[in-house]
């Protein structure tokens, strides 16, 4: 069974700091990896999708990288803002199972 | 842009009652999913449908049934609700076709309380 781990479970940083969120997975035979953001009481919003042939994706202040050989992905947030406070989840997809496997998330708090 | 729409957003049931959660997507996606999210348990897959007319069990299917009515709609039914089914339910969809996942999109969630 695919295991997806996100460490740390919670993170608190001052505004303006650059930060890295980690996602690790046990089976390197994944196809795609996607990062999501979830605000309290809300659904999940897609941030970045890294497809099989890609190693990273960027959107604004966000950059996500994928290293299948080591079973790791990182989400880099530059110049963090209080509005970035949310829970960030990663999910991996294996084509032969047609399912997404989710990590339990990192709850980020950016202090003004 | 509607995306993935779930109804109802909130529901309170008594033990033993039945209800159906509705989900519809307007992105012409092949695959649709039902998840539940509980504190400390993360997102758990209940059922999924890889294409119209097919459904498969996920991690926690007991107590639930699903119907892929057409390509747009995927409903989740609780036949006899139990307090353990108190949760937030999310519907999601993607272009996944067995070879590629596509991007996964979520609805806003349905908050169910079973008394």
Short mmCIF file of N, CA and C in Angstrom, two decimals, chain B:
data_model
loop_
_atom_site.label_atom_id
_atom_site.label_comp_id
_atom_site.label_asym_id
_atom_site.label_seq_id
_atom_site.Cartn_x
_atom_site.Cartn_y
_atom_site.Cartn_z
N UNK B 1 -17.71 29.52 -13.16
CA UNK B 1 -17.21 28.15 -13.31
C UNK B 1 -17.64 27.31 -12.12
N UNK B 2 -18.59 26.37 -12.33
CA UNK B 2 -19.13 25.61 -11.22
C UNK B 2 -18.12 24.58 -10.73
N UNK B 3 -17.46 23.84 -11.63
CA UNK B 3 -16.50 22.83 -11.19
C UNK B 3 -17.23 21.61 -10.65
N UNK B 4 -17.01 21.32 -9.35
CA UNK B 4 -17.63 20.18 -8.67
C UNK B 4 -18.62 20.73 -7.66
N UNK B 5 -19.87 20.33 -7.78
CA UNK B 5 -20.93 20.83 -6.91
C UNK B 5 -21.51 19.71 -6.08
N UNK B 6 -21.57 19.92 -4.78
CA UNK B 6 -22.11 18.93 -3.85
C UNK B 6 -23.35 19.49 -3.16
N UNK B 7 -24.33 18.62 -2.97
CA UNK B 7 -25.51 18.97 -2.17
C UNK B 7 -25.91 17.78 -1.31
N UNK B 8 -26.43 17.99 -0.10
CA UNK B 8 -26.50 19.30 0.57
C UNK B 8 -25.16 19.68 1.19
N UNK B 9 -25.02 20.88 1.64
CA UNK B 9 -23.79 21.32 2.32
C UNK B 9 -23.80 20.91 3.78
N UNK B 10 -24.96 20.86 4.38
CA UNK B 10 -25.09 20.45 5.78
C UNK B 10 -26.30 19.51 5.92
N UNK B 11 -26.17 18.53 6.80
CA UNK B 11 -27.28 17.61 7.04
C UNK B 11 -27.13 17.01 8.43
N UNK B 12 -28.25 16.95 9.16
CA UNK B 12 -28.29 16.26 10.43
C UNK B 12 -29.26 15.09 10.29
N UNK B 13 -28.82 13.92 10.67
CA UNK B 13 -29.63 12.71 10.57
C UNK B 13 -29.74 12.05 11.94
N UNK B 14 -30.76 11.26 12.10
CA UNK B 14 -30.85 10.40 13.27
C UNK B 14 -30.35 9.01 12.89
N UNK B 15 -29.82 8.30 13.85
CA UNK B 15 -29.33 6.94 13.61
C UNK B 15 -30.41 6.12 12.92
N UNK B 16 -30.02 5.43 11.86
CA UNK B 16 -30.94 4.57 11.13
C UNK B 16 -31.59 5.22 9.93
N UNK B 17 -31.53 6.55 9.84
CA UNK B 17 -32.11 7.23 8.68
C UNK B 17 -31.20 7.04 7.47
N UNK B 18 -31.78 7.25 6.30
CA UNK B 18 -31.00 7.15 5.07
C UNK B 18 -30.96 8.50 4.38
N UNK B 19 -29.93 8.67 3.56
CA UNK B 19 -29.85 9.88 2.78
C UNK B 19 -28.86 9.68 1.64
N UNK B 20 -28.96 10.56 0.66
CA UNK B 20 -28.07 10.52 -0.50
C UNK B 20 -27.37 11.86 -0.65
N UNK B 21 -26.06 11.81 -0.79
CA UNK B 21 -25.28 13.00 -1.12
C UNK B 21 -25.10 13.03 -2.63
N UNK B 22 -25.37 14.21 -3.19
CA UNK B 22 -25.29 14.36 -4.64
C UNK B 22 -24.02 15.10 -5.04
N UNK B 23 -23.46 14.71 -6.16
CA UNK B 23 -22.27 15.36 -6.68
C UNK B 23 -22.39 15.45 -8.19
N UNK B 24 -22.05 16.61 -8.72
CA UNK B 24 -22.05 16.80 -10.16
C UNK B 24 -20.84 17.62 -10.57
N UNK B 25 -20.24 17.25 -11.70
CA UNK B 25 -19.11 18.02 -12.23
C UNK B 25 -19.40 18.40 -13.67
N UNK B 26 -18.90 19.58 -14.04
CA UNK B 26 -19.18 20.10 -15.38
C UNK B 26 -17.91 20.19 -16.23
N UNK B 27 -16.89 19.39 -15.89
CA UNK B 27 -15.61 19.44 -16.58
C UNK B 27 -15.40 18.26 -17.53
N UNK B 28 -16.44 17.46 -17.72
CA UNK B 28 -16.37 16.30 -18.60
C UNK B 28 -15.29 15.30 -18.16
N UNK B 29 -15.12 15.16 -16.85
CA UNK B 29 -14.10 14.27 -16.31
C UNK B 29 -14.56 12.82 -16.34
N UNK B 30 -13.59 11.94 -16.55
CA UNK B 30 -13.90 10.50 -16.55
C UNK B 30 -14.09 9.98 -15.13
N UNK B 31 -13.22 10.38 -14.22
CA UNK B 31 -13.16 9.76 -12.90
C UNK B 31 -13.77 10.66 -11.83
N UNK B 32 -14.49 10.02 -10.90
CA UNK B 32 -15.07 10.74 -9.78
C UNK B 32 -14.83 9.94 -8.50
N UNK B 33 -14.75 10.67 -7.39
CA UNK B 33 -14.34 10.07 -6.12
C UNK B 33 -15.20 10.61 -4.98
N UNK B 34 -15.40 9.78 -3.98
CA UNK B 34 -15.98 10.22 -2.71
C UNK B 34 -14.97 9.94 -1.59
N UNK B 35 -14.68 11.00 -0.81
CA UNK B 35 -13.79 10.90 0.34
C UNK B 35 -14.56 11.33 1.59
N UNK B 36 -14.07 10.86 2.73
CA UNK B 36 -14.49 11.43 3.99
C UNK B 36 -13.26 11.94 4.72
N UNK B 37 -13.46 13.02 5.47
CA UNK B 37 -12.35 13.63 6.20
C UNK B 37 -12.74 13.74 7.66
N UNK B 38 -11.94 13.15 8.51
CA UNK B 38 -12.16 13.17 9.95
C UNK B 38 -10.91 13.67 10.64
N UNK B 39 -11.08 14.38 11.75
CA UNK B 39 -9.91 14.89 12.48
C UNK B 39 -8.94 13.76 12.84
N UNK B 40 -7.68 13.95 12.52
CA UNK B 40 -6.67 12.96 12.85
C UNK B 40 -6.60 11.76 11.92
N UNK B 41 -7.56 11.67 10.99
CA UNK B 41 -7.59 10.51 10.07
C UNK B 41 -7.28 10.91 8.64
N UNK B 42 -7.25 12.18 8.37
CA UNK B 42 -6.96 12.62 7.01
C UNK B 42 -8.11 12.31 6.06
N UNK B 43 -7.81 12.32 4.78
CA UNK B 43 -8.79 12.01 3.74
C UNK B 43 -8.77 10.51 3.46
N UNK B 44 -9.93 9.90 3.50
CA UNK B 44 -10.01 8.47 3.21
C UNK B 44 -11.00 8.24 2.07
N UNK B 45 -10.59 7.42 1.13
CA UNK B 45 -11.39 7.16 -0.06
C UNK B 45 -12.50 6.16 0.26
N UNK B 46 -13.73 6.53 -0.06
CA UNK B 46 -14.87 5.64 0.20
C UNK B 46 -15.14 4.78 -1.04
N UNK B 47 -15.42 5.42 -2.14
CA UNK B 47 -15.67 4.77 -3.42
C UNK B 47 -15.13 5.68 -4.52
N UNK B 48 -14.86 5.07 -5.67
CA UNK B 48 -14.52 5.86 -6.83
C UNK B 48 -15.10 5.23 -8.08
N UNK B 49 -15.15 6.04 -9.13
CA UNK B 49 -15.68 5.60 -10.41
C UNK B 49 -14.72 6.05 -11.49
N UNK B 50 -14.09 5.09 -12.15
CA UNK B 50 -13.09 5.42 -13.16
C UNK B 50 -13.73 5.85 -14.48
N UNK B 51 -14.97 5.48 -14.68
CA UNK B 51 -15.68 5.86 -15.90
C UNK B 51 -17.17 5.65 -15.67
N UNK B 52 -17.95 6.21 -16.55
CA UNK B 52 -19.40 6.05 -16.45
C UNK B 52 -19.74 4.55 -16.46
N UNK B 53 -20.56 4.13 -15.51
CA UNK B 53 -20.98 2.75 -15.44
C UNK B 53 -20.12 1.84 -14.60
N UNK B 54 -19.00 2.36 -14.07
CA UNK B 54 -18.14 1.54 -13.22
C UNK B 54 -17.95 2.20 -11.87
N UNK B 55 -17.89 1.39 -10.82
CA UNK B 55 -17.58 1.88 -9.49
C UNK B 55 -16.70 0.86 -8.79
N UNK B 56 -15.84 1.35 -7.88
CA UNK B 56 -14.95 0.47 -7.13
C UNK B 56 -14.84 0.95 -5.70
N UNK B 57 -14.59 -0.01 -4.81
CA UNK B 57 -14.45 0.32 -3.40
C UNK B 57 -13.11 0.98 -3.13
N UNK B 58 -13.13 1.89 -2.16
CA UNK B 58 -11.91 2.49 -1.67
C UNK B 58 -11.52 1.87 -0.34
N UNK B 59 -10.96 2.69 0.54
CA UNK B 59 -10.48 2.20 1.84
C UNK B 59 -11.59 1.88 2.84
N UNK B 60 -12.66 2.70 2.82
CA UNK B 60 -13.70 2.61 3.85
C UNK B 60 -15.09 2.54 3.24
N UNK B 61 -15.43 1.51 2.48
CA UNK B 61 -16.72 1.46 1.78
C UNK B 61 -17.92 0.98 2.61
N UNK B 62 -17.63 0.36 3.76
CA UNK B 62 -18.73 -0.25 4.53
C UNK B 62 -19.73 0.79 4.99
N UNK B 63 -21.03 0.50 4.74
CA UNK B 63 -22.10 1.40 5.15
C UNK B 63 -22.51 2.39 4.07
N UNK B 64 -21.85 2.30 2.92
CA UNK B 64 -22.12 3.24 1.83
C UNK B 64 -22.42 2.49 0.53
N UNK B 65 -23.18 3.14 -0.33
CA UNK B 65 -23.37 2.70 -1.70
C UNK B 65 -23.23 3.90 -2.62
N UNK B 66 -22.85 3.64 -3.86
CA UNK B 66 -22.69 4.74 -4.80
C UNK B 66 -23.38 4.39 -6.12
N UNK B 67 -23.65 5.46 -6.87
CA UNK B 67 -24.22 5.31 -8.21
C UNK B 67 -23.57 6.34 -9.12
N UNK B 68 -23.01 5.84 -10.23
CA UNK B 68 -22.53 6.78 -11.26
C UNK B 68 -23.66 6.88 -12.27
N UNK B 69 -24.47 7.90 -12.10
CA UNK B 69 -25.71 8.04 -12.85
C UNK B 69 -25.43 8.32 -14.33
N UNK B 70 -24.43 9.10 -14.58
CA UNK B 70 -23.99 9.44 -15.93
C UNK B 70 -22.59 10.01 -15.78
N UNK B 71 -22.05 10.57 -16.83
CA UNK B 71 -20.67 11.04 -16.73
C UNK B 71 -20.56 12.20 -15.74
N UNK B 72 -21.57 13.00 -15.58
CA UNK B 72 -21.54 14.18 -14.74
C UNK B 72 -21.77 13.89 -13.25
N UNK B 73 -22.58 12.88 -12.94
CA UNK B 73 -23.10 12.74 -11.58
C UNK B 73 -22.65 11.45 -10.89
N UNK B 74 -22.32 11.61 -9.60
CA UNK B 74 -21.86 10.48 -8.79
C UNK B 74 -22.44 10.67 -7.40
N UNK B 75 -23.34 9.80 -6.99
CA UNK B 75 -24.02 9.99 -5.71
C UNK B 75 -23.54 8.97 -4.69
N UNK B 76 -23.61 9.37 -3.43
CA UNK B 76 -23.21 8.53 -2.30
C UNK B 76 -24.40 8.35 -1.39
N UNK B 77 -24.76 7.10 -1.09
CA UNK B 77 -25.94 6.83 -0.28
C UNK B 77 -25.56 6.16 1.02
N UNK B 78 -26.14 6.66 2.11
CA UNK B 78 -26.05 6.02 3.42
C UNK B 78 -27.40 5.36 3.66
N UNK B 79 -27.43 4.05 3.69
CA UNK B 79 -28.70 3.33 3.81
C UNK B 79 -29.26 3.37 5.22
N UNK B 80 -28.40 3.26 6.22
CA UNK B 80 -28.82 3.28 7.62
C UNK B 80 -27.70 3.98 8.41
N UNK B 81 -27.87 5.29 8.57
CA UNK B 81 -26.79 6.11 9.11
C UNK B 81 -26.43 5.72 10.54
N UNK B 82 -25.15 5.78 10.84
CA UNK B 82 -24.62 5.49 12.17
C UNK B 82 -23.80 6.69 12.65
N UNK B 83 -23.69 6.89 13.96
CA UNK B 83 -22.88 8.02 14.47
C UNK B 83 -21.46 8.02 13.95
N UNK B 84 -20.90 6.84 13.66
CA UNK B 84 -19.53 6.75 13.13
C UNK B 84 -19.41 7.35 11.74
N UNK B 85 -20.54 7.63 11.10
CA UNK B 85 -20.51 8.23 9.78
C UNK B 85 -20.60 9.76 9.83
N UNK B 86 -20.61 10.31 11.03
CA UNK B 86 -20.48 11.75 11.19
C UNK B 86 -19.13 12.18 10.64
N UNK B 87 -19.14 13.05 9.66
CA UNK B 87 -17.90 13.39 8.98
C UNK B 87 -18.16 14.53 7.99
N UNK B 88 -17.09 14.96 7.35
CA UNK B 88 -17.20 15.85 6.21
C UNK B 88 -16.91 15.02 4.97
N UNK B 89 -17.81 15.07 4.03
CA UNK B 89 -17.70 14.27 2.81
C UNK B 89 -17.34 15.16 1.63
N UNK B 90 -16.35 14.72 0.88
CA UNK B 90 -15.92 15.47 -0.28
C UNK B 90 -16.05 14.63 -1.54
N UNK B 91 -16.58 15.26 -2.57
CA UNK B 91 -16.60 14.67 -3.89
C UNK B 91 -15.48 15.31 -4.70
N UNK B 92 -14.87 14.55 -5.57
CA UNK B 92 -13.79 15.07 -6.40
C UNK B 92 -13.87 14.44 -7.78
N UNK B 93 -13.24 15.09 -8.74
CA UNK B 93 -13.22 14.53 -10.09
C UNK B 93 -11.90 14.85 -10.77
N UNK B 94 -11.53 14.03 -11.74
CA UNK B 94 -10.33 14.27 -12.53
C UNK B 94 -10.49 13.64 -13.90
N UNK B 95 -9.57 13.98 -14.79
CA UNK B 95 -9.58 13.41 -16.13
C UNK B 95 -9.01 12.00 -16.17
N UNK B 96 -8.58 11.46 -15.03
CA UNK B 96 -7.88 10.18 -14.98
C UNK B 96 -8.51 9.15 -15.90
N UNK B 97 -7.66 8.55 -16.72
CA UNK B 97 -8.16 7.57 -17.69
C UNK B 97 -7.37 6.27 -17.62
N UNK B 98 -6.66 6.05 -16.53
CA UNK B 98 -5.89 4.83 -16.36
C UNK B 98 -4.42 5.02 -16.70
N UNK B 99 -4.12 6.00 -17.55
CA UNK B 99 -2.73 6.25 -17.92
C UNK B 99 -2.21 7.54 -17.31
N UNK B 100 -3.10 8.45 -17.01
CA UNK B 100 -2.70 9.73 -16.46
C UNK B 100 -3.78 10.17 -15.49
N UNK B 101 -3.37 10.89 -14.43
CA UNK B 101 -4.35 11.26 -13.42
C UNK B 101 -5.13 12.49 -13.80
N UNK B 102 -4.53 13.40 -14.56
CA UNK B 102 -5.12 14.72 -14.70
C UNK B 102 -5.10 15.42 -13.36
N UNK B 103 -5.64 16.60 -13.32
CA UNK B 103 -5.68 17.37 -12.08
C UNK B 103 -6.96 17.03 -11.33
N UNK B 104 -6.82 16.88 -10.01
CA UNK B 104 -7.96 16.51 -9.16
C UNK B 104 -8.61 17.76 -8.62
N UNK B 105 -9.94 17.86 -8.78
CA UNK B 105 -10.70 19.00 -8.30
C UNK B 105 -11.72 18.54 -7.27
N UNK B 106 -11.88 19.36 -6.21
CA UNK B 106 -12.78 19.01 -5.13
C UNK B 106 -13.99 19.92 -5.07
N UNK B 107 -15.09 19.36 -4.54
CA UNK B 107 -16.23 20.17 -4.15
C UNK B 107 -15.99 20.80 -2.79
N UNK B 108 -16.96 21.59 -2.33
CA UNK B 108 -16.81 22.33 -1.09
C UNK B 108 -17.07 21.47 0.15
N UNK B 109 -17.62 20.31 -0.04
CA UNK B 109 -17.84 19.41 1.09
C UNK B 109 -19.28 19.40 1.58
N UNK B 110 -19.65 18.29 2.18
CA UNK B 110 -20.96 18.13 2.81
C UNK B 110 -20.74 17.70 4.25
N UNK B 111 -21.22 18.50 5.18
CA UNK B 111 -21.00 18.21 6.59
C UNK B 111 -22.18 17.46 7.15
N UNK B 112 -21.95 16.21 7.53
CA UNK B 112 -23.01 15.32 7.98
C UNK B 112 -22.83 15.00 9.45
N UNK B 113 -23.91 15.17 10.21
CA UNK B 113 -23.92 14.79 11.63
C UNK B 113 -25.00 13.74 11.83
N UNK B 114 -24.61 12.63 12.44
CA UNK B 114 -25.57 11.56 12.74
C UNK B 114 -25.72 11.47 14.26
N UNK B 115 -26.93 11.72 14.73
CA UNK B 115 -27.19 11.73 16.18
C UNK B 115 -27.62 10.36 16.69
#
